[in-house]
Amino acid sequence: MKIFNKILLVSGISVMLLSCTGELDVQPEGTPTEASFWKTENDLITGANAMYKPLYNEEFYGRGLFWFINASDDMVTGRGKNEADNAKNFSSNYIAAGDLETQWNKRYNVIGVANRVIRNIDNIQTSPAIKNKYLGEALFMSSRMYFELAYNYGNEKAGVPIIDRSKEPDPNPIPRAANVMENYNYIVNDLKRAAELLPTQAELPAKDYGRPHKAAAWALLAKVYLFMKDWKNAEYWANEVMTKGNRALLNNFADVFKAENNYSSEYIWSVPSTPKFTAWGSILPGVMLENKGWGEYNGWGYFQPTKELYDEYENGDLRRSATILKLGDKFTFNGKERIYASTNSVTGFQFNKYMDAFKYQLNSGHVSANGDYPCTDLAVPIMRYSEVILIKAEALLMQGKTADQEINLVRVRAGLAPKNGCTMADLKHERRCELAGEWADRHRDLVRWGDAQATYAKPLHHMDGQKIVWAARNFNPAVHNVWAVPQAEIVNSHGVIKQNEGW
């Protein structure tokens, strides 16, 4: 793969400037070279803003890698889509087809722009505080992208390519890292530096909400260490968020998914979105909405909850109704109270977490007028505080320590009685109930726990408990613990990039 043959299309200076127009309010001026561009504070801001533009694409944090999350037992593909169905069935027929083929390169595009910021920041004439802020952002954004690539495509046999940011992009193919731990160690080093440089969320002006901050770097460090099975460091960095990050759970679970709480005390890092004008950001709320929105809006009807997920919740768990709409439930859509019914849900359920924006009249400005790009004003969470608490709980349990306090923080907020002597089974239960339908990634949890093969050997059911809506699947851990490298990357690299074994 000639990674930068593609990256240059996005991170070349002239295109980078163009990509910042509109929502970022930075106008291009000519076609500067890298040597002439990185001089002023405005150049730095313009360059840093370009890291975020790709995130607003519908296939980045709207669907995109969510097709991989869709492999879990929590949901099924609600509409026929061969690429998505093949991925969920761990069939190599999804390779070289559609949206998943572009996910690798989309993330390297962001890494390419971040690397330019990092490489050129010393040339900028501005204050140390401004330099630190944007250098911290670039290190965070690079780390987030590498992490999503590493845990999806990397294992002990091969990681993902690491780009040398100290020099201009190399047109030659870049081989994969020796193993995924090499990627994780690289990410950890960058995140520690980012954490030192980034401001706290409280220090950010409102216009910068949604950008990385110190607690976001600590939280991502905790998650990376969790994947490394470095329980001590996962505990440490999660605890940094809990003791120094000025974070707290909201009293009501459902309030987390309301736009007015986009940057509340439970916020860690989200995708900013706007339904206005050209509409950009995550389309996940519209993707999960009833297909055609009961004739009133162009919902897309994907990612429908299963009976298995519904049954995971205990009686009295307030998270169940906040997470799942079932046939007969009351809800509000387009300004009117309704009884949930569906013409297309294959399970009889719909995810409810992202429905709050649709309670308003559809012309009220909370929802994009263009149903082909169904953004809302909700900043869809990529990571939130309750996940950090559960990361600490898991790390404690894996060290043989008690995690009752952490698990009960989450349980009590859900309206449940606290437990004593919590085990990994309790931790797995709480992660599933708390984070269902989110970017926390239930599929990846099952893989890293070693539970995927047994879980996927069971069929998934309609709400009636009888009808099978997804047949049992053959998950081979030796192959399917990682996803296939996109075929385009292998072809473009002339074989320098190797496919994961078995795919």
Coordinates of C-alpha atoms in Angstrom, one line a residue:
M1 CA 0.0 0.0 0.0
K2 CA 1.3 3.4 -0.9
I3 CA -0.3 4.9 2.1
F4 CA 0.6 8.5 1.3
N5 CA -0.4 8.3 -2.3
K6 CA -3.9 8.6 -0.8
I7 CA -3.1 10.5 2.3
L8 CA -1.6 13.4 0.2
L9 CA -5.0 13.8 -1.5
V10 CA -6.4 14.9 1.9
S11 CA -3.4 16.2 3.8
G12 CA -1.7 18.2 1.0
I13 CA -1.7 21.8 2.1
S14 CA -4.0 23.1 -0.6
V15 CA -6.6 20.4 -0.1
M16 CA -6.2 20.7 3.7
L17 CA -7.1 24.3 3.4
L18 CA -10.1 23.6 1.3
S19 CA -11.3 21.0 3.7
C20 CA -11.4 23.5 6.5
T21 CA -13.9 25.8 4.8
G22 CA -17.6 26.0 5.7
E23 CA -18.1 24.6 9.2
L24 CA -14.6 25.6 10.3
D25 CA -14.8 29.1 8.8
V26 CA -11.2 29.2 7.4
Q27 CA -10.9 30.5 3.9
P28 CA -8.2 29.2 1.5
E29 CA -5.7 31.7 0.2
G30 CA -3.8 30.4 -2.9
T31 CA -2.0 27.1 -2.9
P32 CA 0.9 27.3 -0.4
T33 CA 3.6 24.8 -0.1
E34 CA 4.4 23.1 3.3
A35 CA 7.5 25.2 3.6
S36 CA 5.7 28.5 3.1
F37 CA 2.5 27.6 5.0
W38 CA 3.5 26.7 8.6
K39 CA 4.3 30.2 9.9
T40 CA 1.5 31.9 11.7
E41 CA -0.9 31.0 14.5
N42 CA -3.7 31.0 11.9
D43 CA -1.8 28.5 9.8
L44 CA -1.6 26.3 12.9
I45 CA -5.3 26.6 13.6
T46 CA -6.1 25.9 9.9
G47 CA -3.9 22.9 9.8
A48 CA -5.2 21.5 13.1
N49 CA -8.8 22.0 12.1
A50 CA -8.2 19.8 9.0
M51 CA -7.8 16.8 11.4
Y52 CA -11.5 16.9 12.2
K53 CA -13.0 17.2 8.7
P54 CA -12.9 13.5 7.8
L55 CA -14.7 12.6 11.1
Y56 CA -17.9 14.3 9.7
N57 CA -18.2 11.8 6.8
E58 CA -21.2 9.5 7.2
E59 CA -19.0 6.4 7.0
F60 CA -16.5 7.5 9.7
Y61 CA -18.5 7.6 13.0
G62 CA -22.0 7.2 11.5
R63 CA -21.7 3.7 10.1
G64 CA -18.2 2.8 8.9
L65 CA -16.5 0.7 11.5
F66 CA -19.9 0.3 13.3
W67 CA -20.5 -2.5 10.8
F68 CA -17.8 -4.4 12.7
I69 CA -19.5 -3.5 16.1
N70 CA -22.7 -4.9 14.5
A71 CA -21.1 -8.3 14.5
S72 CA -21.9 -8.6 18.2
D73 CA -24.9 -10.5 19.7
D74 CA -26.5 -7.2 20.7
M75 CA -27.9 -6.3 17.2
V76 CA -28.5 -7.4 13.7
T77 CA -28.5 -5.7 10.3
G78 CA -32.0 -4.4 9.9
R79 CA -31.9 -4.0 6.2
G80 CA -30.3 -6.2 3.5
K81 CA -26.8 -5.0 2.8
N82 CA -24.4 -7.7 1.5
E83 CA -21.2 -6.1 2.8
A84 CA -22.6 -5.7 6.3
D85 CA -24.2 -9.1 6.4
N86 CA -21.0 -10.8 5.2
A87 CA -18.9 -9.0 7.8
K88 CA -21.4 -10.0 10.6
N89 CA -21.1 -13.6 9.3
F90 CA -17.3 -13.4 9.2
S91 CA -17.4 -14.2 5.5
S92 CA -14.4 -13.1 3.4
N93 CA -17.0 -12.0 0.8
Y94 CA -17.1 -8.6 2.5
I95 CA -13.5 -7.9 1.4
A96 CA -13.0 -5.4 -1.4
A97 CA -16.6 -4.2 -1.2
G98 CA -18.2 -1.0 -0.1
D99 CA -17.7 1.2 3.0
L100 CA -15.5 -1.1 5.0
E101 CA -12.9 -1.0 2.3
T102 CA -12.3 2.7 3.0
Q103 CA -12.0 2.7 6.8
W104 CA -8.3 2.0 7.0
N105 CA -7.4 4.8 4.6
K106 CA -9.8 7.3 6.2
R107 CA -8.0 6.9 9.5
Y108 CA -4.6 7.2 7.9
N109 CA -5.8 10.4 6.3
V110 CA -6.3 11.9 9.8
I111 CA -2.9 10.6 10.9
G112 CA -1.3 12.2 7.9
V113 CA -2.8 15.6 8.8
A114 CA -1.8 15.2 12.5
N115 CA 1.7 14.3 11.5
R116 CA 2.0 17.6 9.5
V117 CA 0.9 19.5 12.6
I118 CA 3.4 17.7 14.7
R119 CA 6.3 18.0 12.2
N120 CA 5.8 21.7 11.6
I121 CA 4.7 23.1 14.9
D122 CA 8.1 24.4 15.9
N123 CA 8.0 26.8 12.9
I124 CA 4.9 28.5 14.1
Q125 CA 5.2 32.0 15.6
T126 CA 2.8 31.9 18.5
S127 CA 2.7 31.4 22.3
P128 CA 3.8 28.2 24.0
A129 CA 0.3 27.6 25.3
I130 CA -1.2 27.7 21.8
K131 CA 1.5 25.4 20.5
N132 CA 0.9 22.9 23.4
K133 CA -2.8 22.8 22.8
Y134 CA -2.6 22.0 19.1
L135 CA 0.3 19.7 19.5
G136 CA -1.6 17.8 22.2
E137 CA -4.7 17.6 19.9
A138 CA -2.5 16.2 17.0
L139 CA -1.0 13.6 19.3
F140 CA -4.4 12.6 20.6
M141 CA -6.0 12.4 17.1
S142 CA -3.2 10.3 15.8
S143 CA -3.4 8.0 18.8
R144 CA -7.2 7.6 18.5
M145 CA -6.8 6.7 14.8
Y146 CA -4.0 4.3 15.4
F147 CA -5.9 2.6 18.2
E148 CA -9.0 2.0 16.0
L149 CA -6.8 0.6 13.3
A150 CA -4.7 -1.5 15.7
Y151 CA -7.5 -3.2 17.6
N152 CA -9.5 -4.0 14.5
Y153 CA -6.7 -5.2 12.2
G154 CA -3.7 -6.0 14.4
N155 CA -2.7 -9.0 16.5
E156 CA 0.4 -10.8 17.8
K157 CA 1.4 -11.6 14.2
A158 CA 1.2 -8.2 12.6
G159 CA 0.3 -4.7 13.6
V160 CA -0.6 -1.8 11.3
P161 CA 1.9 0.5 9.6
I162 CA 3.5 3.3 11.7
I163 CA 4.2 6.4 9.6
D164 CA 7.5 8.2 10.2
R165 CA 6.2 11.7 11.0
S166 CA 9.7 13.3 11.2
K167 CA 9.9 13.6 7.4
E168 CA 7.9 14.3 4.4
P169 CA 5.5 11.5 3.3
D170 CA 7.2 8.5 1.8
P171 CA 5.7 7.4 -1.6
N172 CA 7.0 3.9 -1.0
P173 CA 4.8 1.2 0.6
I174 CA 5.2 1.0 4.4
P175 CA 5.1 -2.5 5.9
R176 CA 3.0 -3.4 8.9
A177 CA 4.4 -3.2 12.4
A178 CA 5.8 -6.5 13.7
N179 CA 2.8 -6.9 16.1
V180 CA 0.0 -5.0 17.6
M181 CA 1.9 -4.4 20.8
E182 CA 4.3 -2.2 18.8
N183 CA 1.3 -0.1 17.9
Y184 CA 0.0 0.1 21.4
N185 CA 3.4 1.1 22.8
Y186 CA 3.6 3.9 20.2
I187 CA 0.1 5.0 21.1
V188 CA 0.9 5.0 24.8
N189 CA 4.0 7.2 24.3
D190 CA 2.0 9.7 22.3
L191 CA -0.9 9.8 24.6
K192 CA 1.2 10.4 27.7
R193 CA 2.7 13.4 25.9
A194 CA -0.7 14.6 24.8
A195 CA -2.0 14.4 28.4
E196 CA 0.8 16.6 29.5
L197 CA 0.1 19.2 26.8
L198 CA -3.7 19.3 26.5
P199 CA -5.8 21.7 28.6
T200 CA -8.6 20.4 30.8
Q201 CA -12.1 20.6 29.5
A202 CA -12.8 23.4 31.9
E203 CA -10.0 25.4 30.3
L204 CA -11.5 25.1 26.8
P205 CA -13.8 27.9 25.4
A206 CA -17.2 26.7 24.5
K207 CA -16.4 27.0 20.8
D208 CA -13.7 24.3 21.3
Y209 CA -16.0 21.8 23.0
G210 CA -15.6 18.5 21.2
R211 CA -11.8 18.9 20.9
P212 CA -9.5 16.6 22.9
H213 CA -8.7 17.5 26.5
K214 CA -6.7 16.1 29.3
A215 CA -9.2 13.7 30.7
A216 CA -9.9 12.3 27.1
A217 CA -6.2 11.4 26.8
W218 CA -6.2 9.8 30.2
A219 CA -9.3 7.8 29.4
L220 CA -7.9 6.6 26.1
L221 CA -4.7 5.6 27.8
A222 CA -6.7 3.5 30.2
K223 CA -8.5 1.7 27.3
V224 CA -5.3 1.1 25.4
Y225 CA -3.7 -0.5 28.5
L226 CA -6.9 -2.6 28.9
F227 CA -6.3 -4.0 25.4
M228 CA -2.6 -4.6 26.3
K229 CA -3.8 -6.5 29.4
D230 CA -1.6 -4.2 31.4
W231 CA -4.1 -4.1 34.3
K232 CA -2.1 -2.0 36.6
N233 CA -1.7 0.9 34.1
A234 CA -5.3 0.6 33.0
E235 CA -6.4 1.0 36.6
Y236 CA -4.0 3.9 37.1
W237 CA -5.1 6.0 34.1
A238 CA -8.8 5.3 34.7
N239 CA -8.3 6.4 38.3
E240 CA -6.7 9.6 37.0
V241 CA -9.9 10.4 35.2
M242 CA -12.0 9.5 38.2
T243 CA -9.9 11.6 40.7
K244 CA -8.6 14.5 38.6
G245 CA -10.8 14.7 35.6
N246 CA -13.8 16.5 37.1
R247 CA -16.1 13.8 35.8
A248 CA -19.3 12.4 37.3
L249 CA -22.2 10.3 36.3
L250 CA -25.4 12.1 35.5
N251 CA -28.2 11.2 37.8
N252 CA -30.4 9.9 35.0
F253 CA -29.0 7.4 32.5
A254 CA -31.2 8.6 29.6
D255 CA -30.0 12.2 30.0
V256 CA -26.6 11.2 28.7
F257 CA -28.0 10.9 25.2
K258 CA -29.7 14.4 25.1
A259 CA -28.1 17.1 23.1
E260 CA -28.3 19.6 26.0
N261 CA -25.9 17.3 27.8
N262 CA -23.4 16.9 25.0
Y263 CA -20.5 18.2 27.1
S264 CA -21.8 17.3 30.6
S265 CA -19.8 15.8 33.4
E266 CA -20.2 12.4 31.8
Y267 CA -18.6 13.5 28.5
I268 CA -15.2 12.1 27.6
W269 CA -15.0 12.4 23.8
S270 CA -17.8 12.7 21.2
V271 CA -18.4 13.5 17.5
P272 CA -19.8 17.1 17.3
S273 CA -22.7 17.3 14.9
T274 CA -25.0 19.9 13.5
P275 CA -28.3 19.3 11.7
K276 CA -28.2 22.9 10.3
F277 CA -27.3 24.0 6.7
T278 CA -25.1 21.3 5.1
A279 CA -25.5 18.9 8.1
W280 CA -22.3 17.3 9.3
G281 CA -21.3 14.9 12.1
S282 CA -22.4 11.4 13.1
I283 CA -25.5 10.1 11.4
L284 CA -25.8 7.2 13.8
P285 CA -29.1 8.4 15.3
G286 CA -30.7 8.5 11.9
V287 CA -29.1 5.1 10.9
M288 CA -30.8 3.5 13.9
L289 CA -34.2 5.2 13.3
E290 CA -37.0 3.2 11.8
N291 CA -36.5 2.9 8.0
K292 CA -38.4 5.8 6.3
G293 CA -39.3 7.1 9.8
W294 CA -43.0 6.0 9.7
G295 CA -43.4 7.9 6.5
E296 CA -42.2 11.2 8.0
Y297 CA -38.4 11.1 7.8
N298 CA -35.7 9.1 6.0
G299 CA -34.5 6.9 8.8
W300 CA -32.2 4.2 7.6
G301 CA -33.4 1.3 9.7
Y302 CA -30.0 -0.4 10.5
F303 CA -28.6 -1.9 13.8
Q304 CA -31.6 -3.4 15.5
P305 CA -31.4 -4.8 19.1
T306 CA -31.9 -8.5 19.7
K307 CA -33.9 -10.4 22.2
E308 CA -30.6 -11.6 23.7
L309 CA -29.7 -8.0 24.6
Y310 CA -33.2 -7.2 25.9
D311 CA -33.0 -10.3 28.2
E312 CA -29.6 -9.3 29.6
Y313 CA -31.2 -6.5 31.6
E314 CA -32.5 -7.2 35.1
N315 CA -36.0 -6.3 36.1
G316 CA -36.0 -2.8 37.3
D317 CA -32.9 -1.8 35.2
L318 CA -33.7 1.7 34.0
R319 CA -31.2 1.3 31.2
R320 CA -33.4 -1.2 29.3
S321 CA -36.2 1.2 28.3
A322 CA -33.6 4.0 27.7
T323 CA -31.7 1.7 25.4
I324 CA -34.4 -0.3 23.6
L325 CA -37.8 0.5 22.2
K326 CA -40.1 -2.6 22.0
L327 CA -43.4 -3.0 20.3
G328 CA -46.1 -1.3 22.4
D329 CA -43.8 1.2 24.1
K330 CA -44.8 4.9 24.3
F331 CA -42.3 7.3 22.8
T332 CA -42.3 10.8 21.2
F333 CA -41.5 11.4 17.5
N334 CA -42.0 14.5 15.5
G335 CA -43.6 16.3 18.4
K336 CA -46.2 13.6 19.0
E337 CA -46.5 10.8 21.5
R338 CA -46.8 7.4 19.8
I339 CA -47.0 3.7 20.4
Y340 CA -43.9 2.0 19.0
A341 CA -44.7 -0.1 15.9
S342 CA -42.5 -1.1 13.0
T343 CA -42.9 -2.1 9.4
N344 CA -39.3 -3.2 9.0
S345 CA -37.7 -4.1 12.3
V346 CA -36.7 -7.8 12.0
T347 CA -36.4 -8.1 15.8
G348 CA -39.4 -6.0 16.9
F349 CA -37.0 -3.6 18.6
Q350 CA -35.3 -0.3 17.9
F351 CA -32.4 1.4 19.7
N352 CA -33.8 4.2 21.8
K353 CA -30.5 5.8 23.0
Y354 CA -30.3 8.2 20.1
M355 CA -34.0 9.0 19.7
D356 CA -34.2 12.1 21.9
A357 CA -33.5 14.6 19.1
F358 CA -36.4 13.1 17.1
K359 CA -38.9 14.0 19.9
Y360 CA -39.0 17.5 18.6
Q361 CA -40.9 18.5 15.5
L362 CA -38.7 17.5 12.6
N363 CA -38.6 21.1 11.3
S364 CA -37.5 22.5 14.6
G365 CA -33.8 22.5 13.8
H366 CA -32.8 19.6 16.0
V367 CA -32.7 17.2 13.0
S368 CA -31.2 17.6 9.5
A369 CA -33.8 18.5 7.0
N370 CA -32.0 16.2 4.6
G371 CA -32.8 12.6 5.5
D372 CA -30.1 11.4 3.2
Y373 CA -27.7 12.8 5.8
P374 CA -29.7 12.4 9.0
C375 CA -27.6 14.3 11.5
T376 CA -29.1 15.6 14.8
D377 CA -27.7 18.0 17.3
L378 CA -26.5 15.1 19.6
A379 CA -22.8 14.8 19.8
V380 CA -22.6 11.0 19.6
P381 CA -20.4 9.6 22.4
I382 CA -17.3 7.8 21.3
M383 CA -16.2 7.3 24.9
R384 CA -18.0 8.4 28.1
Y385 CA -17.3 8.4 31.8
S386 CA -19.2 5.2 32.8
E387 CA -16.9 3.3 30.4
V388 CA -13.9 4.6 32.3
I389 CA -15.4 3.4 35.6
L390 CA -15.9 0.0 34.1
I391 CA -12.4 -0.1 32.7
K392 CA -11.1 0.5 36.2
A393 CA -13.4 -2.2 37.6
E394 CA -12.2 -4.7 35.0
A395 CA -8.5 -3.9 35.7
L396 CA -9.1 -4.3 39.4
L397 CA -10.8 -7.7 39.0
M398 CA -8.0 -8.9 36.7
Q399 CA -5.5 -8.1 39.5
G400 CA -7.6 -10.0 42.1
K401 CA -8.8 -6.9 43.7
T402 CA -12.4 -5.9 44.6
A403 CA -14.3 -3.7 42.1
D404 CA -17.6 -3.5 44.1
Q405 CA -17.4 0.3 44.5
E406 CA -16.9 0.9 40.8
I407 CA -19.5 -1.5 39.5
N408 CA -22.0 -0.3 42.0
L409 CA -21.6 3.3 40.8
V410 CA -23.0 2.2 37.5
R411 CA -25.6 -0.2 39.0
V412 CA -27.1 2.3 41.4
R413 CA -27.5 4.9 38.7
A414 CA -29.4 2.3 36.8
G415 CA -31.9 1.9 39.7
L416 CA -30.4 -1.5 40.8
A417 CA -29.3 -2.7 44.2
P418 CA -25.6 -2.8 44.8
K419 CA -23.7 -6.1 44.8
N420 CA -21.0 -7.5 47.0
G421 CA -18.1 -9.7 45.8
C422 CA -18.5 -8.7 42.1
T423 CA -16.8 -11.0 39.6
M424 CA -15.8 -10.8 35.9
A425 CA -19.3 -12.1 35.1
D426 CA -20.8 -9.1 36.8
L427 CA -18.4 -6.8 35.0
K428 CA -19.3 -8.3 31.6
H429 CA -23.0 -7.9 32.4
E430 CA -22.6 -4.2 33.4
R431 CA -20.5 -3.4 30.3
R432 CA -23.2 -4.9 28.1
C433 CA -26.1 -3.2 29.7
E434 CA -24.4 0.1 30.1
L435 CA -22.8 0.5 26.7
A436 CA -25.1 -1.4 24.3
G437 CA -25.3 0.2 20.8
E438 CA -22.3 2.4 21.4
W439 CA -18.8 2.8 20.1
A440 CA -17.5 1.1 23.2
D441 CA -17.7 -2.0 21.0
R442 CA -19.4 -5.1 22.4
H443 CA -17.9 -7.3 19.6
R444 CA -14.4 -6.3 20.5
D445 CA -15.1 -7.0 24.2
L446 CA -16.2 -10.6 23.3
V447 CA -13.1 -11.1 21.3
R448 CA -10.6 -9.9 23.9
W449 CA -12.4 -11.9 26.7
G450 CA -12.2 -15.0 24.5
D451 CA -16.0 -15.3 24.5
A452 CA -16.8 -14.6 20.9
Q453 CA -16.7 -18.2 19.6
A454 CA -19.2 -19.6 22.1
T455 CA -21.4 -16.5 21.9
Y456 CA -21.6 -16.5 18.1
A457 CA -22.4 -20.2 18.0
K458 CA -25.9 -19.3 19.2
P459 CA -28.6 -17.8 17.0
L460 CA -30.2 -14.4 17.6
H461 CA -33.9 -13.9 18.1
H462 CA -36.9 -11.7 17.6
M463 CA -38.6 -10.2 20.6
D464 CA -41.0 -13.1 20.7
G465 CA -38.1 -15.4 21.7
Q466 CA -39.0 -17.9 19.0
K467 CA -38.2 -16.5 15.6
I468 CA -34.5 -16.7 14.7
V469 CA -33.5 -13.5 13.0
W470 CA -29.8 -14.4 12.7
A471 CA -28.5 -17.9 12.4
A472 CA -25.6 -19.2 14.5
R473 CA -22.2 -18.3 13.1
N474 CA -18.8 -19.9 12.8
F475 CA -16.3 -17.7 14.5
N476 CA -12.7 -19.1 14.4
P477 CA -10.6 -17.1 16.9
A478 CA -7.4 -18.0 14.9
V479 CA -8.8 -16.0 12.0
H480 CA -11.6 -13.8 13.1
N481 CA -10.1 -12.2 16.2
V482 CA -9.0 -9.5 13.7
W483 CA -10.7 -8.2 10.5
A484 CA -9.4 -8.5 7.0
V485 CA -7.0 -5.7 5.8
P486 CA -8.8 -3.9 2.9
Q487 CA -7.8 -5.5 -0.4
A488 CA -7.1 -2.1 -1.9
E489 CA -4.3 -1.6 0.6
I490 CA -2.7 -4.9 -0.3
V491 CA -3.0 -4.3 -4.0
N492 CA -1.7 -0.7 -3.8
S493 CA 1.3 -1.8 -1.8
H494 CA 2.2 -4.5 -4.3
G495 CA 2.1 -7.1 -1.5
V496 CA 4.2 -5.2 1.0
I497 CA 1.1 -5.0 3.2
K498 CA 0.1 -8.6 4.0
Q499 CA -3.4 -9.9 4.6
N500 CA -4.3 -11.2 8.1
E501 CA -3.9 -15.0 8.1
G502 CA -7.1 -17.0 7.1
W503 CA -8.9 -14.1 5.5

